[in-house]
Amino acid sequence: MKILGIESSCDETGVALVEADTTGTPRLLAQALYSQIDMHQAYGGVVPELASRDHIRRVLPLTRQVMAEAGAALTDIDVVAYTRGPGLAGALLVGAGVACALAAALGRPVLGVHHLEGHLLSPFISADPPKFPFVALLVSGGHTQLMHVRDVGEYELLGETIDDAAGEAFDKSAKLMGLGYPGGPALARLAEFGDASTFALPRPLLHSGNLDFSFAGLKTAVRTQLMKLGNVCDQDRAHLAASTQQAIVDVLVRKSVAALEATGLKRIVVAGGVGANTQLREQLNAACKRRGARVHYPELALCTDNGAMIALAAAMRLQRGRAQPQADFSFSVAPRWDLAAA
Ligand code: KG4
Ligand code: ZN
């Protein structure tokens, strides 16, 4: 069974072709990605209308490229999967519309996929995939959640952010420091030249006794610190970047360990853009090693948004009979969509 996956929920157009037998881990045959980052950079963040229009321009050329690289014809596709949500409504509609049009033309069914399910299953495309059950730490630009994952489609929310997401905290702090968009990678690069112990920034809800997060206060603390410093020199900016990153990493590591303790599980999967952060990886690896737990990450290229994770999530659901592909093409998108209800 060959599944085409189309991702268009935010500022990346991703297309991929995955091959799945009735059991076993699906194989990635080819994937292609176009990032709109350069286009949005001038505005300091994603402009939804521009994102939608650019998805329209990219999605068919990327699909042709994927099919050529996989050495497959469009008629070889058995199911067309697309990101149904959550994300920007207009951007999602482009992927959904193209997926349904393509499926209708080919006489194949379609399947709408939850974007975060794609992220949390993405480590299965690796030489050493995780085993169920596991804890998942989902850290993207819009979400920060800890889930208890019993199997594909069996997700229990353990805790989540009550305000800003971890990625948002990176992005907003970076913007205040005058770094580019997206702020996470830029802030992480600058932090390499700073000392994380320079500024005492808050770690909200660190000792809350539950698995929820709160990051909104961090950007306020960063703003206050910048105002105190007045004319910020490059070294202070690097110190502030390092201190900000450490505040976010501290909370993510502490709560991840608490989730492992609460569930009694010894495996954690980290997914979403912030999962690319080197400090988070190093410190979470060390904390889990001390407790005899294993951390699984997607390959670096699959940490941020991509089509492979969408095709993979569709494939894994279909293998387990946990999804019914649609053949009526009356598609809808779900800009806000709870993963536990997917
Ligand atoms: O999962 P993702 O690609 O898109 C969403 O679904 O939101 O995550 C994007 C987020 C952004 O906030 C970006 O700044 C952050 O991931 N990010 C990072 C790093 N790479 C991406 N944050 C910290 N360190 C990084 N290396
Ligand atoms: Zn994402």
CSV table of C-alpha atoms and ligand atoms in Angstrom, one decimal:
chain,number,residue,atom,x,y,z
A,1,MET,CA,0.0,0.0,0.0
A,2,LYS,CA,1.4,3.4,-1.0
A,3,ILE,CA,0.3,6.5,0.8
A,4,LEU,CA,0.9,10.0,-0.3
A,5,GLY,CA,1.1,12.5,2.6
A,6,ILE,CA,0.5,16.3,2.2
A,7,GLU,CA,1.3,18.8,5.0
A,8,SER,CA,0.3,22.4,4.7
A,9,SER,CA,-0.8,23.5,8.2
A,10,CYS,CA,1.6,26.4,8.7
A,11,ASP,CA,4.7,27.7,6.8
A,12,GLU,CA,6.1,24.5,5.3
A,13,THR,CA,4.7,22.6,2.3
A,14,GLY,CA,5.6,18.9,2.7
A,15,VAL,CA,4.9,16.0,0.5
A,16,ALA,CA,6.0,12.4,0.9
A,17,LEU,CA,5.3,8.9,-0.3
A,18,VAL,CA,5.3,6.0,2.2
A,19,GLU,CA,5.0,2.3,1.6
A,20,ALA,CA,3.3,0.1,4.2
A,21,ASP,CA,2.6,-3.6,4.4
A,22,THR,CA,-0.2,-4.9,6.6
A,23,THR,CA,2.2,-5.0,9.6
A,24,GLY,CA,5.7,-3.6,10.3
A,25,THR,CA,7.0,-0.1,10.2
A,26,PRO,CA,6.1,1.8,7.1
A,27,ARG,CA,9.0,2.8,4.8
A,28,LEU,CA,9.7,6.3,3.5
A,29,LEU,CA,10.1,6.1,-0.3
A,30,ALA,CA,10.6,9.8,-1.0
A,31,GLN,CA,9.8,13.2,0.5
A,32,ALA,CA,10.1,16.9,-0.5
A,33,LEU,CA,9.8,20.0,1.5
A,34,TYR,CA,9.5,23.7,0.8
A,35,SER,CA,9.9,26.1,3.7
A,36,GLN,CA,8.3,29.6,3.4
A,37,ILE,CA,10.6,31.0,6.1
A,38,ASP,CA,12.4,33.5,3.8
A,39,MET,CA,9.0,34.9,2.7
A,40,HIS,CA,7.7,35.4,6.2
A,41,GLN,CA,11.0,36.7,7.6
A,42,ALA,CA,10.3,40.2,6.4
A,43,TYR,CA,7.1,40.4,8.5
A,44,GLY,CA,8.7,38.8,11.7
A,45,GLY,CA,6.2,36.0,11.7
A,46,VAL,CA,3.8,33.9,9.6
A,47,VAL,CA,1.3,35.8,7.4
A,48,PRO,CA,-1.6,33.4,7.0
A,49,GLU,CA,-2.8,34.7,3.6
A,50,LEU,CA,0.7,34.6,2.1
A,51,ALA,CA,1.2,31.1,3.5
A,52,SER,CA,-2.0,29.8,1.8
A,53,ARG,CA,-1.1,31.3,-1.5
A,54,ASP,CA,2.4,29.8,-1.4
A,55,HIS,CA,1.2,26.4,-0.5
A,56,ILE,CA,-0.9,26.5,-3.7
A,57,ARG,CA,2.2,27.4,-5.7
A,58,ARG,CA,4.3,24.6,-4.2
A,59,VAL,CA,2.2,21.5,-3.6
A,60,LEU,CA,1.9,20.1,-7.1
A,61,PRO,CA,5.5,20.6,-8.1
A,62,LEU,CA,6.6,19.0,-4.8
A,63,THR,CA,4.2,16.1,-5.5
A,64,ARG,CA,5.7,15.5,-9.0
A,65,GLN,CA,9.2,15.6,-7.5
A,66,VAL,CA,8.3,13.0,-4.8
A,67,MET,CA,6.7,10.7,-7.4
A,68,ALA,CA,9.8,11.0,-9.7
A,69,GLU,CA,12.2,10.3,-6.8
A,70,ALA,CA,10.2,7.3,-5.7
A,71,GLY,CA,10.1,6.1,-9.3
A,72,ALA,CA,6.3,5.7,-8.9
A,73,ALA,CA,3.3,6.9,-10.9
A,74,LEU,CA,0.4,8.8,-9.5
A,75,THR,CA,-1.8,5.7,-10.3
A,76,ASP,CA,0.4,3.7,-7.8
A,77,ILE,CA,-1.0,5.8,-4.9
A,78,ASP,CA,-3.5,3.8,-2.8
A,79,VAL,CA,-4.5,6.5,-0.3
A,80,VAL,CA,-4.0,10.3,-0.2
A,81,ALA,CA,-3.5,11.6,3.3
A,82,TYR,CA,-3.5,15.3,4.3
A,83,THR,CA,-3.2,17.4,7.5
A,84,ARG,CA,-6.7,18.1,8.6
A,85,GLY,CA,-5.6,20.2,11.6
A,86,PRO,CA,-4.7,21.9,13.8
A,87,GLY,CA,-3.2,24.8,12.0
A,88,LEU,CA,-4.1,27.9,9.9
A,89,ALA,CA,-7.5,27.4,8.3
A,90,GLY,CA,-6.6,28.8,4.8
A,91,ALA,CA,-3.3,26.8,4.7
A,92,LEU,CA,-5.0,23.6,5.7
A,93,LEU,CA,-7.7,24.1,3.1
A,94,VAL,CA,-5.0,24.1,0.3
A,95,GLY,CA,-3.6,20.7,1.3
A,96,ALA,CA,-7.1,19.3,1.9
A,97,GLY,CA,-8.4,20.6,-1.4
A,98,VAL,CA,-5.4,19.3,-3.4
A,99,ALA,CA,-5.5,15.9,-1.6
A,100,CYS,CA,-9.2,15.5,-2.3
A,101,ALA,CA,-9.0,16.6,-6.0
A,102,LEU,CA,-6.1,14.3,-6.6
A,103,ALA,CA,-7.8,11.4,-4.9
A,104,ALA,CA,-11.0,12.0,-6.8
A,105,ALA,CA,-9.1,12.1,-10.1
A,106,LEU,CA,-7.3,8.8,-9.2
A,107,GLY,CA,-10.5,7.2,-7.8
A,108,ARG,CA,-8.7,6.6,-4.4
A,109,PRO,CA,-9.9,7.4,-0.9
A,110,VAL,CA,-8.5,10.2,1.3
A,111,LEU,CA,-7.6,10.4,5.0
A,112,GLY,CA,-7.4,13.5,7.1
A,113,VAL,CA,-4.5,13.3,9.7
A,114,HIS,CA,-3.9,15.1,13.0
A,115,HIS,CA,-0.8,17.2,12.7
A,116,LEU,CA,0.4,16.4,16.2
A,117,GLU,CA,-0.1,12.7,15.7
A,118,GLY,CA,2.2,13.0,12.8
A,119,HIS,CA,4.8,14.6,15.0
A,120,LEU,CA,4.6,12.1,17.8
A,121,LEU,CA,4.8,9.1,15.4
A,122,SER,CA,7.6,10.6,13.4
A,123,PRO,CA,10.4,8.7,15.3
A,124,PHE,CA,9.0,5.5,13.8
A,125,ILE,CA,10.8,6.5,10.6
A,126,SER,CA,14.2,5.6,12.0
A,127,ALA,CA,16.5,2.6,12.3
A,128,ASP,CA,15.6,2.2,15.9
A,129,PRO,CA,11.9,3.0,16.3
A,130,PRO,CA,10.3,3.2,19.8
A,131,LYS,CA,7.9,0.6,21.2
A,132,PHE,CA,4.5,1.3,22.6
A,133,PRO,CA,3.6,2.5,25.2
A,134,PHE,CA,5.6,5.7,25.7
A,135,VAL,CA,5.3,9.2,27.0
A,136,ALA,CA,5.4,11.9,24.2
A,137,LEU,CA,6.6,15.4,24.8
A,138,LEU,CA,5.1,17.5,21.9
A,139,VAL,CA,6.9,20.8,21.6
A,140,SER,CA,6.0,22.8,18.5
A,141,GLY,CA,5.4,26.4,17.8
A,142,GLY,CA,1.8,26.2,18.8
A,143,HIS,CA,1.7,23.3,21.3
A,144,THR,CA,3.4,22.0,24.4
A,145,GLN,CA,1.9,18.8,25.6
A,146,LEU,CA,2.8,15.6,27.5
A,147,MET,CA,0.8,12.6,26.3
A,148,HIS,CA,0.6,9.0,27.5
A,149,VAL,CA,0.7,7.1,24.2
A,150,ARG,CA,-0.6,3.5,24.6
A,151,ASP,CA,-0.8,2.7,20.8
A,152,VAL,CA,-1.7,4.5,17.6
A,153,GLY,CA,-4.9,6.5,18.3
A,154,GLU,CA,-4.8,5.9,22.1
A,155,TYR,CA,-3.6,9.2,23.5
A,156,GLU,CA,-4.2,10.5,27.0
A,157,LEU,CA,-3.3,14.1,27.7
A,158,LEU,CA,-1.2,14.3,30.9
A,159,GLY,CA,-0.5,18.0,30.8
A,160,GLU,CA,-0.2,21.0,28.5
A,161,THR,CA,0.6,24.7,28.5
A,162,ILE,CA,-1.9,27.0,30.0
A,163,ASP,CA,-0.7,29.9,27.8
A,164,ASP,CA,2.3,30.2,25.4
A,165,ALA,CA,3.9,27.1,23.9
A,166,ALA,CA,7.6,26.4,24.4
A,167,GLY,CA,8.3,27.2,20.7
A,168,GLU,CA,6.3,30.5,21.1
A,169,ALA,CA,8.5,31.3,24.2
A,170,PHE,CA,11.6,30.8,22.0
A,171,ASP,CA,10.1,32.9,19.2
A,172,LYS,CA,8.8,35.8,21.2
A,173,SER,CA,11.9,36.1,23.4
A,174,ALA,CA,14.1,36.0,20.2
A,175,LYS,CA,11.9,38.7,18.7
A,176,LEU,CA,12.4,40.9,21.8
A,177,MET,CA,16.2,40.3,21.4
A,178,GLY,CA,16.1,41.5,17.8
A,179,LEU,CA,16.8,38.0,16.4
A,180,GLY,CA,15.1,36.8,13.2
A,181,TYR,CA,12.1,34.6,12.6
A,182,PRO,CA,11.8,31.7,13.4
A,183,GLY,CA,13.4,32.7,16.7
A,184,GLY,CA,14.1,29.2,18.2
A,185,PRO,CA,17.1,28.2,16.1
A,186,ALA,CA,18.4,31.8,16.1
A,187,LEU,CA,18.2,32.0,19.9
A,188,ALA,CA,19.8,28.6,20.3
A,189,ARG,CA,22.7,29.6,18.1
A,190,LEU,CA,23.3,32.8,20.0
A,191,ALA,CA,23.0,31.0,23.4
A,192,GLU,CA,26.2,29.0,22.5
A,193,PHE,CA,28.1,32.2,23.2
A,194,GLY,CA,26.4,33.0,26.5
A,195,ASP,CA,26.4,31.9,30.1
A,196,ALA,CA,23.0,30.5,31.2
A,197,SER,CA,23.6,31.4,34.8
A,198,THR,CA,23.9,35.2,34.1
A,199,PHE,CA,20.2,36.1,34.4
A,200,ALA,CA,17.7,34.6,36.9
A,201,LEU,CA,14.6,34.0,34.8
A,202,PRO,CA,11.4,32.4,36.0
A,203,ARG,CA,10.5,28.7,35.7
A,204,PRO,CA,6.7,29.0,36.0
A,205,LEU,CA,4.8,25.9,37.3
A,206,LEU,CA,8.1,24.1,37.9
A,207,HIS,CA,6.9,22.9,41.3
A,208,SER,CA,3.1,23.0,40.5
A,209,GLY,CA,2.7,19.3,41.3
A,210,ASN,CA,1.0,18.7,37.9
A,211,LEU,CA,2.2,18.3,34.4
A,212,ASP,CA,1.0,21.6,33.0
A,213,PHE,CA,3.3,24.3,31.6
A,214,SER,CA,3.2,28.1,31.5
A,215,PHE,CA,5.7,30.2,29.4
A,216,ALA,CA,3.9,33.5,29.0
A,217,GLY,CA,5.7,35.0,32.0
A,218,LEU,CA,9.1,34.3,30.5
A,219,LYS,CA,8.8,36.7,27.6
A,220,THR,CA,7.7,39.4,30.1
A,221,ALA,CA,10.8,38.6,32.2
A,222,VAL,CA,13.0,38.9,29.1
A,223,ARG,CA,11.4,42.2,28.2
A,224,THR,CA,12.0,43.5,31.8
A,225,GLN,CA,15.6,42.4,31.7
A,226,LEU,CA,16.2,44.1,28.4
A,227,MET,CA,14.7,47.3,29.7
A,228,LYS,CA,17.0,47.1,32.8
A,229,LEU,CA,20.0,46.6,30.6
A,230,GLY,CA,19.1,49.5,28.4
A,231,ASN,CA,21.8,49.5,25.7
A,232,VAL,CA,22.3,45.8,25.3
A,233,CYS,CA,25.8,44.7,24.2
A,234,ASP,CA,26.3,41.5,22.2
A,235,GLN,CA,27.7,39.6,25.1
A,236,ASP,CA,24.7,40.4,27.3
A,237,ARG,CA,22.4,39.4,24.5
A,238,ALA,CA,24.1,36.0,24.3
A,239,HIS,CA,23.9,35.6,28.1
A,240,LEU,CA,20.2,36.5,28.0
A,241,ALA,CA,19.6,34.0,25.1
A,242,ALA,CA,21.4,31.3,27.1
A,243,SER,CA,19.5,32.1,30.3
A,244,THR,CA,16.1,32.0,28.4
A,245,GLN,CA,16.9,28.7,26.7
A,246,GLN,CA,17.9,27.2,30.0
A,247,ALA,CA,14.7,28.4,31.7
A,248,ILE,CA,12.6,26.7,29.0
A,249,VAL,CA,14.8,23.5,28.9
A,250,ASP,CA,14.7,23.2,32.7
A,251,VAL,CA,10.9,23.1,32.8
A,252,LEU,CA,10.6,20.7,29.8
A,253,VAL,CA,13.1,18.3,31.3
A,254,ARG,CA,11.6,18.4,34.9
A,255,LYS,CA,8.1,17.9,33.6
A,256,SER,CA,9.1,15.1,31.2
A,257,VAL,CA,10.8,13.2,34.1
A,258,ALA,CA,7.7,13.8,36.2
A,259,ALA,CA,5.5,12.3,33.4
A,260,LEU,CA,7.7,9.2,33.3
A,261,GLU,CA,7.4,8.8,37.1
A,262,ALA,CA,3.7,9.4,37.0
A,263,THR,CA,3.1,6.7,34.3
A,264,GLY,CA,5.8,4.3,35.4
A,265,LEU,CA,7.0,4.3,31.8
A,266,LYS,CA,10.7,4.1,30.7
A,267,ARG,CA,10.4,5.5,27.2
A,268,ILE,CA,9.8,9.1,26.0
A,269,VAL,CA,9.4,10.4,22.5
A,270,VAL,CA,10.2,14.1,21.8
A,271,ALA,CA,8.6,15.6,18.8
A,272,GLY,CA,7.9,19.0,17.2
A,273,GLY,CA,10.3,21.8,16.2
A,274,VAL,CA,11.7,22.5,19.6
A,275,GLY,CA,12.8,18.8,19.7
A,276,ALA,CA,15.6,20.0,17.4
A,277,ASN,CA,17.1,22.0,20.3
A,278,THR,CA,20.5,20.6,21.2
A,279,GLN,CA,20.4,21.7,24.9
A,280,LEU,CA,17.0,20.1,25.3
A,281,ARG,CA,18.3,16.9,23.8
A,282,GLU,CA,21.5,16.8,25.9
A,283,GLN,CA,19.8,17.6,29.2
A,284,LEU,CA,16.8,15.4,28.7
A,285,ASN,CA,19.1,12.5,27.6
A,286,ALA,CA,21.2,12.9,30.8
A,287,ALA,CA,18.1,13.1,33.1
A,288,CYS,CA,16.5,10.0,31.5
A,289,LYS,CA,19.7,8.0,31.6
A,290,ARG,CA,20.0,8.6,35.3
A,291,ARG,CA,16.5,7.0,35.6
A,292,GLY,CA,17.2,4.1,33.2
A,293,ALA,CA,14.8,5.6,30.7
A,294,ARG,CA,15.2,6.0,26.9
A,295,VAL,CA,14.6,9.0,24.8
A,296,HIS,CA,13.6,8.7,21.1
A,297,TYR,CA,13.8,11.6,18.7
A,298,PRO,CA,12.7,11.9,15.0
A,299,GLU,CA,15.6,12.3,12.6
A,300,LEU,CA,16.6,16.0,12.7
A,301,ALA,CA,15.0,16.6,9.2
A,302,LEU,CA,11.7,15.2,10.5
A,303,CYS,CA,11.6,17.4,13.7
A,304,THR,CA,9.9,20.3,12.0
A,305,ASP,CA,6.9,20.1,9.8
A,306,ASN,CA,7.0,17.6,6.9
A,307,GLY,CA,4.9,15.4,4.7
A,308,ALA,CA,6.5,12.1,5.8
A,309,MET,CA,5.0,12.2,9.2
A,310,ILE,CA,1.5,12.7,7.8
A,311,ALA,CA,1.8,9.8,5.4
A,312,LEU,CA,3.3,7.7,8.2
A,313,ALA,CA,0.5,8.5,10.7
A,314,ALA,CA,-2.1,7.6,8.0
A,315,ALA,CA,-0.2,4.3,7.3
A,316,MET,CA,0.0,3.3,10.9
A,317,ARG,CA,-3.7,4.0,11.5
A,318,LEU,CA,-4.7,2.1,8.4
A,319,GLN,CA,-2.5,-0.9,9.4
A,320,ARG,CA,-4.4,-1.1,12.7
A,321,GLY,CA,-7.9,-0.5,11.3
A,322,ARG,CA,-8.0,2.7,13.3
A,323,ALA,CA,-9.1,5.0,10.4
A,324,GLN,CA,-11.6,4.9,7.7
A,325,PRO,CA,-10.4,6.5,4.5
A,326,GLN,CA,-13.2,8.6,2.8
A,327,ALA,CA,-14.3,8.4,-0.8
A,328,ASP,CA,-16.9,11.2,-0.8
A,329,PHE,CA,-14.4,14.0,-0.9
A,330,SER,CA,-16.6,16.4,1.1
A,331,PHE,CA,-13.6,17.5,3.1
A,332,SER,CA,-13.4,19.7,6.1
A,333,VAL,CA,-10.4,21.1,8.0
A,334,ALA,CA,-10.1,21.4,11.8
A,335,PRO,CA,-7.9,24.5,12.7
A,336,ARG,CA,-8.5,23.7,16.4
A,337,TRP,CA,-8.5,19.9,17.1
A,338,ASP,CA,-7.8,18.0,20.3
A,339,LEU,CA,-5.4,15.1,19.7
A,340,ALA,CA,-7.0,13.0,22.5
A,341,ALA,CA,-10.3,13.2,20.5
A,342,ALA,CA,-8.7,12.4,17.1
B,1,KG4,O1,6.7,21.7,14.8
B,1,KG4,P1,7.1,22.9,14.2
B,1,KG4,O2,8.1,22.9,13.0
B,1,KG4,O3,5.9,23.7,13.7
B,1,KG4,C1,4.7,23.8,14.4
B,1,KG4,O4,3.9,22.8,14.2
B,1,KG4,O5,4.5,24.7,15.2
B,1,KG4,O6,7.8,23.9,15.3
B,1,KG4,C2,8.2,25.2,15.1
B,1,KG4,C3,8.8,25.7,16.3
B,1,KG4,C4,9.1,27.2,16.3
B,1,KG4,O7,8.6,27.9,17.4
B,1,KG4,C5,10.7,27.2,16.2
B,1,KG4,O8,11.2,28.4,16.8
B,1,KG4,C6,11.0,26.0,17.1
B,1,KG4,O9,10.0,25.0,16.7
B,1,KG4,N1,12.3,25.5,16.9
B,1,KG4,C7,13.3,25.5,17.8
B,1,KG4,C8,14.5,24.9,17.2
B,1,KG4,N2,14.1,24.6,15.9
B,1,KG4,C9,12.8,24.9,15.7
B,1,KG4,N3,13.3,25.9,19.1
B,1,KG4,C10,14.5,25.8,19.8
B,1,KG4,N4,15.6,25.3,19.2
B,1,KG4,C11,15.7,24.9,18.0
B,1,KG4,N5,16.8,24.4,17.5
B,2,ZN,ZN,4.3,21.0,13.6
